[in-house]
Coordinates of C-alpha atoms in Angstrom, one line a residue:
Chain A
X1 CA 56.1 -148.1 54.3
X2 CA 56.9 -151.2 56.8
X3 CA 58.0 -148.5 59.3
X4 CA 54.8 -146.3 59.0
X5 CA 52.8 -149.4 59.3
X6 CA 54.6 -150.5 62.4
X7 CA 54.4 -147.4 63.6
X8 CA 50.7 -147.3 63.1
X9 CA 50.0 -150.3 65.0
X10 CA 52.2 -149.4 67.8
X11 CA 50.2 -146.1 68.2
X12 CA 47.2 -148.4 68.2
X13 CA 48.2 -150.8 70.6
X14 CA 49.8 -148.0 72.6
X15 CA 46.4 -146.3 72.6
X16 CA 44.2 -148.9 73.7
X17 CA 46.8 -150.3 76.7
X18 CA 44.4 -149.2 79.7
X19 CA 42.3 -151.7 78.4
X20 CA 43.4 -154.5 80.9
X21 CA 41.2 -157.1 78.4
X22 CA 39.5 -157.1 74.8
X23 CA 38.6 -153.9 73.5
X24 CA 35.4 -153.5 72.0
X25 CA 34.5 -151.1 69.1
X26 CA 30.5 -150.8 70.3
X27 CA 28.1 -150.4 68.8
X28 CA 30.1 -152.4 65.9
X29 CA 30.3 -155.5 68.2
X30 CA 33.9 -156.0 66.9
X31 CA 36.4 -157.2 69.2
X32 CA 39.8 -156.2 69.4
X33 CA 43.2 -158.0 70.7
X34 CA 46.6 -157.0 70.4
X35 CA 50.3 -158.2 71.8
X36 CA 53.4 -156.7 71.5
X37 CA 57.1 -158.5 72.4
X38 CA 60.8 -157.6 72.6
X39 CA 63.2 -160.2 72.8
X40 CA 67.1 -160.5 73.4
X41 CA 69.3 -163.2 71.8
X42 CA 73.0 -163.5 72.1
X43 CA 75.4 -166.9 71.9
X44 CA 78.5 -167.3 72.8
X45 CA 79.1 -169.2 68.9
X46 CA 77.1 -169.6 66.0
X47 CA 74.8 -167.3 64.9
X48 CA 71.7 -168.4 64.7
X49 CA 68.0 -167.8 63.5
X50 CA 69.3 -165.3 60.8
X51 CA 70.4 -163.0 63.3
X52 CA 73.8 -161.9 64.5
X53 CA 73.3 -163.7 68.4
X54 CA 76.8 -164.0 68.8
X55 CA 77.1 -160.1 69.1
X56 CA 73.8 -160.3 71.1
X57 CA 70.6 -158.8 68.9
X58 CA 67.3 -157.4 70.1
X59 CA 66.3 -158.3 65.8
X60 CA 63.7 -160.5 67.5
X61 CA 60.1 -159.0 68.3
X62 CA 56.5 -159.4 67.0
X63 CA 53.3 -157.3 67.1
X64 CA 50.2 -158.4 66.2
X65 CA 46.4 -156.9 66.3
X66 CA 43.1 -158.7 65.3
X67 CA 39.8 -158.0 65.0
X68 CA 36.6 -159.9 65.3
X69 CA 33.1 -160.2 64.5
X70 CA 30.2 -162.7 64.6
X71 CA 28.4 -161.6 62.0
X72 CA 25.5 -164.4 62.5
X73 CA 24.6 -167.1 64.9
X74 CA 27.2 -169.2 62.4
X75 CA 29.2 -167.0 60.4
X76 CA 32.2 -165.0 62.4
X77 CA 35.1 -163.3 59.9
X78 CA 38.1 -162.3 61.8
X79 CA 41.6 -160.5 60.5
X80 CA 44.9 -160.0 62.2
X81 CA 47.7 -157.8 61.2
X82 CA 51.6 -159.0 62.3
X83 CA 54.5 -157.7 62.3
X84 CA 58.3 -159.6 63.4
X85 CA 61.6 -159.5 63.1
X86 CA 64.3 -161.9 63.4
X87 CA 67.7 -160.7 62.4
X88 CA 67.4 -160.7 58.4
X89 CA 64.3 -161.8 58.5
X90 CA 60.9 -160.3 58.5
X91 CA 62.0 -156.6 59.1
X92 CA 58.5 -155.5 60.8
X93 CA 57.4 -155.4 57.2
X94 CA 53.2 -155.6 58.5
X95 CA 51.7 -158.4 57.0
X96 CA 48.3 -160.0 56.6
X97 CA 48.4 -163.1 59.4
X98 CA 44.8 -164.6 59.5
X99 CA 41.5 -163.0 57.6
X100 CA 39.0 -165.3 57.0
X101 CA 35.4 -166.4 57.2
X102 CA 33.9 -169.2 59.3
X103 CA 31.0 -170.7 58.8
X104 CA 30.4 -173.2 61.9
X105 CA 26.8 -175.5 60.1
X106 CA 27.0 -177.8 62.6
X107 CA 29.6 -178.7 65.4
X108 CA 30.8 -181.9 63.0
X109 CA 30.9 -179.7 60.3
X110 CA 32.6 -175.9 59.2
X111 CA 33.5 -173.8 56.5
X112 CA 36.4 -171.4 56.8
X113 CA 37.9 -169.5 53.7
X114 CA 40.9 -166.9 53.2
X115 CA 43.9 -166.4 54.9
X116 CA 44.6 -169.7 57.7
X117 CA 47.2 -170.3 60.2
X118 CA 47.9 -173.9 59.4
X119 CA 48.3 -176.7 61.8
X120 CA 51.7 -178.5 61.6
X121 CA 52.3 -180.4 65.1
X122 CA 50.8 -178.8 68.4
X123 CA 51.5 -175.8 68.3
X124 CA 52.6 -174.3 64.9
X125 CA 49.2 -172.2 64.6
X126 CA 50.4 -170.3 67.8
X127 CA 54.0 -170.4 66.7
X128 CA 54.0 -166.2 66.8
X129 CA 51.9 -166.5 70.0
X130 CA 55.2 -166.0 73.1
X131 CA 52.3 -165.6 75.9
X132 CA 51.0 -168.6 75.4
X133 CA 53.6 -171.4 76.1
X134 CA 56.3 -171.4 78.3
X135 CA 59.6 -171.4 76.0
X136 CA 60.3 -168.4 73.9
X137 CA 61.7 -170.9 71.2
X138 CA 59.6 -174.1 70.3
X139 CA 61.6 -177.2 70.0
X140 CA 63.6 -176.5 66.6
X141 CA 63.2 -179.8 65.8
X142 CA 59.9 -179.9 64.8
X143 CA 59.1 -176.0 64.2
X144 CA 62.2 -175.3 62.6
X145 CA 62.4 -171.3 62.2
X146 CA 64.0 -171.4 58.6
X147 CA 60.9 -173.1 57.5
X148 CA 58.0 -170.9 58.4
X149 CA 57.5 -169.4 55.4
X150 CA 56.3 -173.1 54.1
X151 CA 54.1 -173.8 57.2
X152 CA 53.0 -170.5 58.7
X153 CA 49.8 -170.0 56.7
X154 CA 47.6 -170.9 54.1
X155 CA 45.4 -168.8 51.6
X156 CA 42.4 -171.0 50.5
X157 CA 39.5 -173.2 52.4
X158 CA 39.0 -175.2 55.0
X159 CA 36.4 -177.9 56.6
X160 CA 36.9 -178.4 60.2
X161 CA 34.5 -179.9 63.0
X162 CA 34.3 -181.6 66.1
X163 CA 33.0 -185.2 66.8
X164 CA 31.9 -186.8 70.1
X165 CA 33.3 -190.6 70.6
X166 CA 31.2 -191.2 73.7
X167 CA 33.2 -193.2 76.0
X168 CA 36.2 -192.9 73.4
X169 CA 36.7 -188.8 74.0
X170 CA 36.4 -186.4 71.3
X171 CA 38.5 -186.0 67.4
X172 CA 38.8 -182.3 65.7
X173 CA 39.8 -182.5 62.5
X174 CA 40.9 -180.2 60.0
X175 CA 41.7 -180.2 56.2
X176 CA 42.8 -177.6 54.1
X177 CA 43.7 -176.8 50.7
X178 CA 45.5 -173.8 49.0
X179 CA 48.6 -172.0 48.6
X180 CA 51.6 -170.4 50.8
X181 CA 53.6 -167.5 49.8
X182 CA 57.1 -167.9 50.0
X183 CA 59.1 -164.7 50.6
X184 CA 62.6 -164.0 48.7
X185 CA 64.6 -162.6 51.8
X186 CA 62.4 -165.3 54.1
X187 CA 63.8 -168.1 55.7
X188 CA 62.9 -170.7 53.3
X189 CA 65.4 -168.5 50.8
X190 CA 67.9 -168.2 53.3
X191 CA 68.0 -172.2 53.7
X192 CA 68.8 -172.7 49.8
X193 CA 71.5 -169.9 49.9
X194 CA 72.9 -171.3 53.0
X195 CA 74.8 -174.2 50.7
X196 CA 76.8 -171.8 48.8
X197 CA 75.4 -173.0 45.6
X198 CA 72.4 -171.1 44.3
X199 CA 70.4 -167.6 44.6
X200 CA 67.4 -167.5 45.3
X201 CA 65.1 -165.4 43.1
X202 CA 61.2 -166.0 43.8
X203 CA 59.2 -169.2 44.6
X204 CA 56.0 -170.3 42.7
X205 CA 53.9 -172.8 45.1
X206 CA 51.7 -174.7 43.6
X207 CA 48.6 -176.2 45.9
X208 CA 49.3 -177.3 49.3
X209 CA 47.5 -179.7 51.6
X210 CA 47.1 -179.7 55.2
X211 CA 45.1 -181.9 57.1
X212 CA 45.0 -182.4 61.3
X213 CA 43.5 -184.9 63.5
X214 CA 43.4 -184.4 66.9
X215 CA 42.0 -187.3 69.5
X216 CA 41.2 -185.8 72.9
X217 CA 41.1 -189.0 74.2
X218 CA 39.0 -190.5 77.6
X219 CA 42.4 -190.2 79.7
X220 CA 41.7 -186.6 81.1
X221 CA 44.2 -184.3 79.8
X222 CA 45.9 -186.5 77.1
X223 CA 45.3 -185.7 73.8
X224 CA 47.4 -186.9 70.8
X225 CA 47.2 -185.7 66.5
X226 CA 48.9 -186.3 64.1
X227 CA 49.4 -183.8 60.8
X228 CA 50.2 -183.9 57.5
X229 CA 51.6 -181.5 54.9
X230 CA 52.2 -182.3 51.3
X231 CA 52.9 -179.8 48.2
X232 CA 54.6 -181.1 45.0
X233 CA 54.1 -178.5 41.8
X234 CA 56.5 -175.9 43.4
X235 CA 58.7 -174.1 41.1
X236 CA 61.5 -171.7 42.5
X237 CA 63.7 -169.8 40.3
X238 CA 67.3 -169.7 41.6
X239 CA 70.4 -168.5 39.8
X240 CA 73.7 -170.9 40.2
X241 CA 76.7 -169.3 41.8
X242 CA 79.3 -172.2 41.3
X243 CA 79.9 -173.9 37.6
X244 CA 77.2 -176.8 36.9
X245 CA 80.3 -178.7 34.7
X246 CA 83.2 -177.8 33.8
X247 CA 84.1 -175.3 31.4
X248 CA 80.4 -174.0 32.1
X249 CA 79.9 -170.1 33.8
X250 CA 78.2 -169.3 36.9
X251 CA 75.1 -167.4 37.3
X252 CA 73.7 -169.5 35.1
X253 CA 69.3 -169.3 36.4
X254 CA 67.8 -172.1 36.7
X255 CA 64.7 -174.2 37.7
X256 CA 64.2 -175.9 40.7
X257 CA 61.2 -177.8 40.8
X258 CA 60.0 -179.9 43.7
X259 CA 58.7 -183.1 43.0
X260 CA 57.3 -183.9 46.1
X261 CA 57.3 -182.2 49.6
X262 CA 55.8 -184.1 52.8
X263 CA 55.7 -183.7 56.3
X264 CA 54.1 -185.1 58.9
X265 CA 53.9 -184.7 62.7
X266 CA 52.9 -187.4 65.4
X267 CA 52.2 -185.5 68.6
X268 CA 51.1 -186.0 72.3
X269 CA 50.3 -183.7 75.1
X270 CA 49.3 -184.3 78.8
X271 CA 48.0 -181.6 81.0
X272 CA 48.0 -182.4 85.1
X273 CA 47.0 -179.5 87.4
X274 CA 49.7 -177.4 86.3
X275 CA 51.8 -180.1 84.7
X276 CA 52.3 -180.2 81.1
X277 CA 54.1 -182.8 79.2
X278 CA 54.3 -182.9 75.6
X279 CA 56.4 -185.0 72.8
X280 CA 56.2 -184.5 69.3
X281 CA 58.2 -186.5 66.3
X282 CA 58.5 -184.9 62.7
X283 CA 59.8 -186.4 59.6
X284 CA 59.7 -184.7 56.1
X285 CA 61.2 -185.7 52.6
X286 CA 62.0 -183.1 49.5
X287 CA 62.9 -184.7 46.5
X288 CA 63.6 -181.8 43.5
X289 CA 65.4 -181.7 40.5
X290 CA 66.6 -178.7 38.2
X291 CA 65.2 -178.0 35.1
X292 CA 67.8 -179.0 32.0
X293 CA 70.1 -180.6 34.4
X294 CA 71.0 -184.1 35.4
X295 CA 71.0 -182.9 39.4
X296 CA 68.3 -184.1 41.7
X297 CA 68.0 -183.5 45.3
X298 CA 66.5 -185.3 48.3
X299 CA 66.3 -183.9 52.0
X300 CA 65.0 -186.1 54.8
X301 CA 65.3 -184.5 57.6
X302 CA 64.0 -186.0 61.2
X303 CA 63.2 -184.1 64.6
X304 CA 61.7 -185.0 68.1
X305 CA 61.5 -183.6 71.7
X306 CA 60.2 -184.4 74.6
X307 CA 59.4 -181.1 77.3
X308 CA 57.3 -180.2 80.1
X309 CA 56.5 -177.2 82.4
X310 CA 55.1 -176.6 85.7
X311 CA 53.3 -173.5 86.7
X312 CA 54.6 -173.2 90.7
X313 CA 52.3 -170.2 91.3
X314 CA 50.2 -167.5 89.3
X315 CA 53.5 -166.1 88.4
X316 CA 55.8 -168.5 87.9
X317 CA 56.7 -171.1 85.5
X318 CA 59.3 -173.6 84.6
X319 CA 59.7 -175.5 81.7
X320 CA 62.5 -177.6 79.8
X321 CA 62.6 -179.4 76.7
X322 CA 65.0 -181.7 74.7
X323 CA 65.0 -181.1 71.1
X324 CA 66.9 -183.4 68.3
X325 CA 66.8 -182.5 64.8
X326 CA 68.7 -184.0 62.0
X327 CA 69.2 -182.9 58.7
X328 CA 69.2 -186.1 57.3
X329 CA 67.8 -189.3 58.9
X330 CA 70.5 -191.8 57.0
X331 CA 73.3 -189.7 57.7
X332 CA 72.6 -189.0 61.4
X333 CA 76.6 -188.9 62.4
X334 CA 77.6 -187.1 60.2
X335 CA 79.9 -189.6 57.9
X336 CA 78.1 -188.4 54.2
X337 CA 79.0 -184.6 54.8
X338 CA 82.3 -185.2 57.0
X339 CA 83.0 -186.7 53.4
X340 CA 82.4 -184.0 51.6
X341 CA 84.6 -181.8 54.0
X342 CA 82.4 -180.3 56.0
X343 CA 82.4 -180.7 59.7
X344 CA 80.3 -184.1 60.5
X345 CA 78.4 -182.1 63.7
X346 CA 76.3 -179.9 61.5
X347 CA 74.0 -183.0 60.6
X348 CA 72.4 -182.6 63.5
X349 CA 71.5 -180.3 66.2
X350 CA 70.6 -181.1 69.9
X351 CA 69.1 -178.6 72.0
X352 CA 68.4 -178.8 75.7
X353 CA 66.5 -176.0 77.3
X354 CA 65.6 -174.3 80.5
X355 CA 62.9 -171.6 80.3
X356 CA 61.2 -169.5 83.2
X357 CA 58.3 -167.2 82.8
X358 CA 57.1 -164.7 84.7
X359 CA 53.8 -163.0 84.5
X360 CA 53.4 -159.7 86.3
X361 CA 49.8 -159.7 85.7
X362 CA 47.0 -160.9 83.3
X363 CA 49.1 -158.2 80.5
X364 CA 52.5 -158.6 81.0
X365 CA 55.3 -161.4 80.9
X366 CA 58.9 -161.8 80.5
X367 CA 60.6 -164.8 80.4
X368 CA 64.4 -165.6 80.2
X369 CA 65.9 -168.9 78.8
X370 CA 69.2 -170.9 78.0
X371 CA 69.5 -173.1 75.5
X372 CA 72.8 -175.9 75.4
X373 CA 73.1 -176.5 71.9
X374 CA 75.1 -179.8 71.0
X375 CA 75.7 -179.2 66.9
X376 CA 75.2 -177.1 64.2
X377 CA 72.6 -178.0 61.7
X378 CA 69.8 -175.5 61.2
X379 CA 72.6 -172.8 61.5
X380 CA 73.5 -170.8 58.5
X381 CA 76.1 -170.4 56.5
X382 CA 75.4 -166.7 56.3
X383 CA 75.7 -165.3 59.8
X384 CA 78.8 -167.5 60.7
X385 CA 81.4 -167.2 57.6
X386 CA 84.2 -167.8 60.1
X387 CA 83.0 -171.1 60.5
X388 CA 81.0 -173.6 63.0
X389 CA 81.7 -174.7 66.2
X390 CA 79.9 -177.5 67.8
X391 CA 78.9 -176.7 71.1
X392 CA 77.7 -173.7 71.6
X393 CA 75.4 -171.7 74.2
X394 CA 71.9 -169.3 73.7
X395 CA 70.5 -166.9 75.8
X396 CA 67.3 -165.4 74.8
X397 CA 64.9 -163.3 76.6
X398 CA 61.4 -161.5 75.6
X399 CA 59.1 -159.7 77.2
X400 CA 55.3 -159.4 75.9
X401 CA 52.5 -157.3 75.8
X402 CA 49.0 -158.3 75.6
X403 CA 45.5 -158.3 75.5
Chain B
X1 CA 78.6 -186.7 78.4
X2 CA 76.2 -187.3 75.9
X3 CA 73.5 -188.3 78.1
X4 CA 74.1 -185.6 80.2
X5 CA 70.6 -183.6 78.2
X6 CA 68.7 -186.7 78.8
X7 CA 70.0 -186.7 82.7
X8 CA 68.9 -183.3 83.3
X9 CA 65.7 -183.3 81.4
X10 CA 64.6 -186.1 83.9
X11 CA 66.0 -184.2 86.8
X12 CA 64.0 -180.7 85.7
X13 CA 60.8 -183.0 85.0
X14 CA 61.3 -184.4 88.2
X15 CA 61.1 -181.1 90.3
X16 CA 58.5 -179.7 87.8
X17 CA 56.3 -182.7 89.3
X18 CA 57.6 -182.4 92.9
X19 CA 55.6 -179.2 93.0
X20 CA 52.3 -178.6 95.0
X21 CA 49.0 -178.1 93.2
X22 CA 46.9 -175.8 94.9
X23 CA 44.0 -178.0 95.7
X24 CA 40.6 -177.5 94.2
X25 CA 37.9 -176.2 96.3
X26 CA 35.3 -178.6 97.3
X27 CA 32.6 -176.3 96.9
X28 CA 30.1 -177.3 93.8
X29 CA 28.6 -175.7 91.2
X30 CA 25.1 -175.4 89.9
X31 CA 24.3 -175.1 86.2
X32 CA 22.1 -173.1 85.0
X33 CA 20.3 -172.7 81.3
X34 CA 18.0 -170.4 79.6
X35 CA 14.2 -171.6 80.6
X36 CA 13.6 -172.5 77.2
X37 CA 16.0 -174.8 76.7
X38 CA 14.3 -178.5 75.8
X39 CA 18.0 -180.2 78.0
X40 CA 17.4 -180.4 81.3
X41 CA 21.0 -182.7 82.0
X42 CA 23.8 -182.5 80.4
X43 CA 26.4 -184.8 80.7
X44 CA 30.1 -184.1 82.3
X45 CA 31.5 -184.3 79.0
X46 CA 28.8 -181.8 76.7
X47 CA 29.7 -179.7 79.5
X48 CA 32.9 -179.5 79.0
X49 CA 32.5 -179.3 74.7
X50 CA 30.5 -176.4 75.6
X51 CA 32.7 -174.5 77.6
X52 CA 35.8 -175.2 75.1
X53 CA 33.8 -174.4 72.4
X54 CA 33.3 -177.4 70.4
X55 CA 29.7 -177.6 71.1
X56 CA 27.9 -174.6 69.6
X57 CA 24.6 -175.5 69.1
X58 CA 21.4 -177.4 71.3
X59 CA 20.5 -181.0 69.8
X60 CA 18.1 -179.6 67.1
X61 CA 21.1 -178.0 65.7
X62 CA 19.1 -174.4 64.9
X63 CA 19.9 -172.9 68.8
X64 CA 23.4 -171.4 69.2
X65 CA 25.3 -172.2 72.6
X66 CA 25.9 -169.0 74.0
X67 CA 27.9 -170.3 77.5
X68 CA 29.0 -167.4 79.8
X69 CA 31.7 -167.6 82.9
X70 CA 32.8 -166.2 85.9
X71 CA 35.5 -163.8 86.0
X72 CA 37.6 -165.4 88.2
X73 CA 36.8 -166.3 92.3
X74 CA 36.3 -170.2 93.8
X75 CA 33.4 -171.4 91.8
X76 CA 35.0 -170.4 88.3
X77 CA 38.0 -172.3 89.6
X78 CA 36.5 -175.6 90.8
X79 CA 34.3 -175.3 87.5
X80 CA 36.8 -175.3 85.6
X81 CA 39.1 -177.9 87.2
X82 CA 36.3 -180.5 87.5
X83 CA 34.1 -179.9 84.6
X84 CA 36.9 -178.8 81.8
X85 CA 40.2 -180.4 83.5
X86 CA 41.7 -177.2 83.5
X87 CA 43.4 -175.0 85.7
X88 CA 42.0 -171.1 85.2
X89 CA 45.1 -170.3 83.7
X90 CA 44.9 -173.0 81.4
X91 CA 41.3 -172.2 80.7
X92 CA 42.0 -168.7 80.1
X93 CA 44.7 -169.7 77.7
X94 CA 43.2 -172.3 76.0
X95 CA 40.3 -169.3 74.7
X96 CA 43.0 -166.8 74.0
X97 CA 44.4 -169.3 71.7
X98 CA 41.5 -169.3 70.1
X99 CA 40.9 -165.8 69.7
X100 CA 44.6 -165.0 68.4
X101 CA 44.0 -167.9 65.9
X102 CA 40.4 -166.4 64.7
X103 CA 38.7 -169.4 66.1
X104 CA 37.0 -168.1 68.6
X105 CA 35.7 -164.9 70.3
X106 CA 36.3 -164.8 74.5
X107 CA 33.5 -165.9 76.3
X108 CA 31.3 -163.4 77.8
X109 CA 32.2 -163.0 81.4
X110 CA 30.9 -161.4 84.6
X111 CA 32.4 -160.7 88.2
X112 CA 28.9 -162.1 90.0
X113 CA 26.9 -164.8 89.8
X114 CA 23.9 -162.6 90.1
X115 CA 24.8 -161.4 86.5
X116 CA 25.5 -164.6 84.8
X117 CA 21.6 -165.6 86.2
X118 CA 20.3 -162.5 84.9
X119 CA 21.8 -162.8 81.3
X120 CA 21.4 -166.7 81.3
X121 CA 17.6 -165.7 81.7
X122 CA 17.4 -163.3 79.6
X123 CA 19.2 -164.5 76.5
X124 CA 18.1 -168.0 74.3
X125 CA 20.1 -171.0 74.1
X126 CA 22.4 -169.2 77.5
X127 CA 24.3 -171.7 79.8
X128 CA 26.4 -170.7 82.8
X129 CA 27.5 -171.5 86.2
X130 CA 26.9 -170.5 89.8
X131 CA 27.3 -171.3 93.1
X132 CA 25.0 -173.4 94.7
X133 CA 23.7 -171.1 96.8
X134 CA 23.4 -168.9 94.6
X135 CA 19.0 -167.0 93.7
X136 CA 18.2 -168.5 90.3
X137 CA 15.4 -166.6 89.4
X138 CA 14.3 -166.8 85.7
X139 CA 16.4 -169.7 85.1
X140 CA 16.8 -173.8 84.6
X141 CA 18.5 -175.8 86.8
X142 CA 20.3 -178.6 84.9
X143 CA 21.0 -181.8 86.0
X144 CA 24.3 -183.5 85.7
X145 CA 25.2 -187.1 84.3
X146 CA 27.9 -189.0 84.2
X147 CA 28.2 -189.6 80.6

């Protein structure tokens, strides 16, 4: 089914390349936009992202197609189909992206309902987006890959709007409420199976709520936001694969319910001619606890980067970024899990990398990038059962398709 | 060694900003609005709301903003560099952003300025830009302000 579908949109996409820009479907007024990429990944240790990189994988593309109509002067409903796959994950199974309605009332003051991309930092709605940033990879510290399922989309409504501050620039805001769906062979999943301890069987999320605030302040081309996440009535089933006592079986299933689960992201961005720099810090807390059992778990994890690129001519660009994540802000060397065993390095990861982009026209781009990896958090245990090592080297390369 | 990331960060930021920007054009622009239109100047900074979007409707709130550009050329350049503080390419994906994200639907677009005059005449609550020598039959020439 995921194949035929992927197959379908291919054939679409395929079929509409000589377009060079949107497509329209007159006299239906609805426009059309598509992208397709293909990337290469391969490390010389750890595998990483859920795919085998240290064998080198080409798991790691995305297609997407939307369509769009203004249906009034106010209200404009849009949908877009995507497809990806990153090593275990995502499988070009197609999947609903976006489809909502947007009522714009005033410029202060909008309505949207359905199916969101939510805003988590600068650039998490545009996360799936290659052609429009320089890196292939965002900074894993703040958009961490295992995550997405959590922070790619929401299903429920919105009130957004933009507010002139005179002499004091401009705010956007957003707030949202609803629900994410959390897939079983996701990322998310993945994460919890990564400790050895538990299976993951299916996720219930309970409301979610988003809220951005963007300041395009009177400094031309800085703008700063900050965003917020919190959901707390999740409840995941999960099945324990070691003993919870002793003289107790395995397999034993099991509750895991979060009691809280916040993030939020303080960002910054300047644009110069064809200069961007942009900085972003991210902390988040989960505090859980199982069902019937005296455990209780908190993660704090803590990311930042710093990055910029410069576009030298209308087809190239070079960008590099810094990237720090650590999996838990009071153990940030290491000691707690070195403790337990465990190699003290995979507490944190820092990732220095060197993109370039080329675009061969207004359609086309490939870029190629190296990334110099100091660590081993965010690395699972399930690609890399013969263990960690702590510096390590990725390649990755894509080339897109759009329109 | 382990400030070797933060050493070559500085060093890649530093060529990234050693690079030449191609310099704007000098050449102005003229804006132009549908005739009944009640604005006749708009400030620097409406003018760039409009033209990201973020300013949809006239001041009575019950007239859509319907802003149209030019393809690409000199004037669509220093339009955008002086009156949005972006470069095309930045402009361009700023509204693809947008449009990926459901926010948005391109802006209509022309390769002359004769065409952006004729729909700007032709079509309520229209804004666009030309150059200034450009015929501007039909139209309404709006002043700009500094704030």
């Amino acid at each position: 089914m995921a194949q035929r579908g992927i197959i379908i949109c291919f054939f679409i996409i395929t079929a509409l390349t000589n377009a060079a820009h949107a497509f329209e479907l007159s006299p239906l007024g609805i426009d059309i936009h598509a992208f397709v990429s293909q990337g290469f990944l391969v490390s010389d240790d750890n595998s990483f992202l859920s795919a085998d990189t240290e064998d080198g994988t080409f798991q790691f593309n995305e297609i997407g197609i939307n369509f769009n109509k203004q249906l009034t002067e106010n209200l404009h409903v849009g949908l877009q189909f995507l497809a990806r796959d990153q090593g275990m994950i995502g499988n070009n199974d197609v999947e609903i992206d976006w489809a909502y309605g947007d009522y714009r009332w005033r410029d202060w003051l909008g309505l949207r309902a359905g199916i969101m991309r939510l805003p988590l930092g600068l650039y998490n709605e545009t996360r799936d987006l290659d052609f429009l940033r320089s890196s292939i990879l965002l900074p894993q510290s703040v958009y961490n890959e295992n995550l997405r399922d959590f922070f790619s989309r929401l299903r429920g409504v919105g009130l957004y709007g933009d507010i002139p501050l005179k002499a004091a620039g401009a705010l956007g805001y957003q707030a949202m409420v609803g629900t994410v769906d959390i897939d079983s062979d996701g990322g998310v999943a993945r994460s919890s199976e990564s400790s050895g301890m538990v299976e993951f069987i299916e996720a219930d999320v309970g409301t979610v709520y988003n809220g951005s605030l963007q300041w395009y302040t009177p400094i031309e081309g800085l703008r700063a936001g900050v965003t917020y996440f919190y959901n707390s009535d999740t409840e995941t089933e999960i099945q324990m694969t070691i003993p919870m006592g002793p003289g107790m079986p395995t397999e034993i299933t099991a509750i895991d319910e979060q009691d809280e689960f916040q993030v939020y992201v303080l960002s910054a961005e300047y644009t110069w001619e064809h200069l961007v720099v942009a900085a972003e810090y991210m902390e988040m807390n989960r505090e859980s606890h199982v069902q019937g059992f005296p455990m209780a778990f908190e993660l704090d994890p803590v990311g930042y980067y710093l990055g910029g690129s410069y576009r030298f001519t209308d087809w190239f660009e070079l960008g590099s970024y810094y990237s720090i994540y650590y999996a838990d802000e009071d153990d940030k060397d290491g000691d707690d899990l070195e403790a337990m065993g465990r190699p003290d390095f995979r507490a944190w990861l820092k990732d220095f990398a060197v993109t370039t982009r080329f675009d061969f026209n207004d359609n086309w781009i490939l870029k190629l990038e190296g990334h110099m990896m100091d660590g081993a958090a965010l690395v699972m245990a399930q690609e890399n059962l013969d263990g960690f090592e702590e510096n390590w080297f990725l390649l990755a390369a894509k080339a897109t398709f759009y329109f | 060694m382990k400030r070797f990331p933060f050493a070559a960060l500085s060093i890649c930021l530093a060529l990234l900003t050693a690079g030449i920007a191609p310099q704007a054009s000098a050449q102005e622009v003229k804006i132009v609005a549908h005739p009944d239109i009640s604005r006749s100047t708009l400030s620097r900074d409406e003018i760039r709301q409009i033209f990201l979007g973020r300013k949809t409707q006239w001041d009575d709130g019950n007239q859509r903003v319907h802003f149209v550009v030019l393809k690409e050329g000199d004037t669509h350049e220093t339009f955008v560099r002086q009156f949005v503080g972006k470069t095309p390419s930045q402009f361009s994906n700023y509204w693809k952003k947008m449009i990926f994200t459901g926010k948005g639907r391109a802006p209509q677009s022309f390769a002359t300025p004769e065409d952006v005059v004729a729909l700007v005449a032709e079509t309520a609550g229209a804004v666009g830009y030309v150059p200034p020598e450009t015929d501007t039959p039909g139209v309404k020439i709006i002043s700009i302000t500094a704030q």
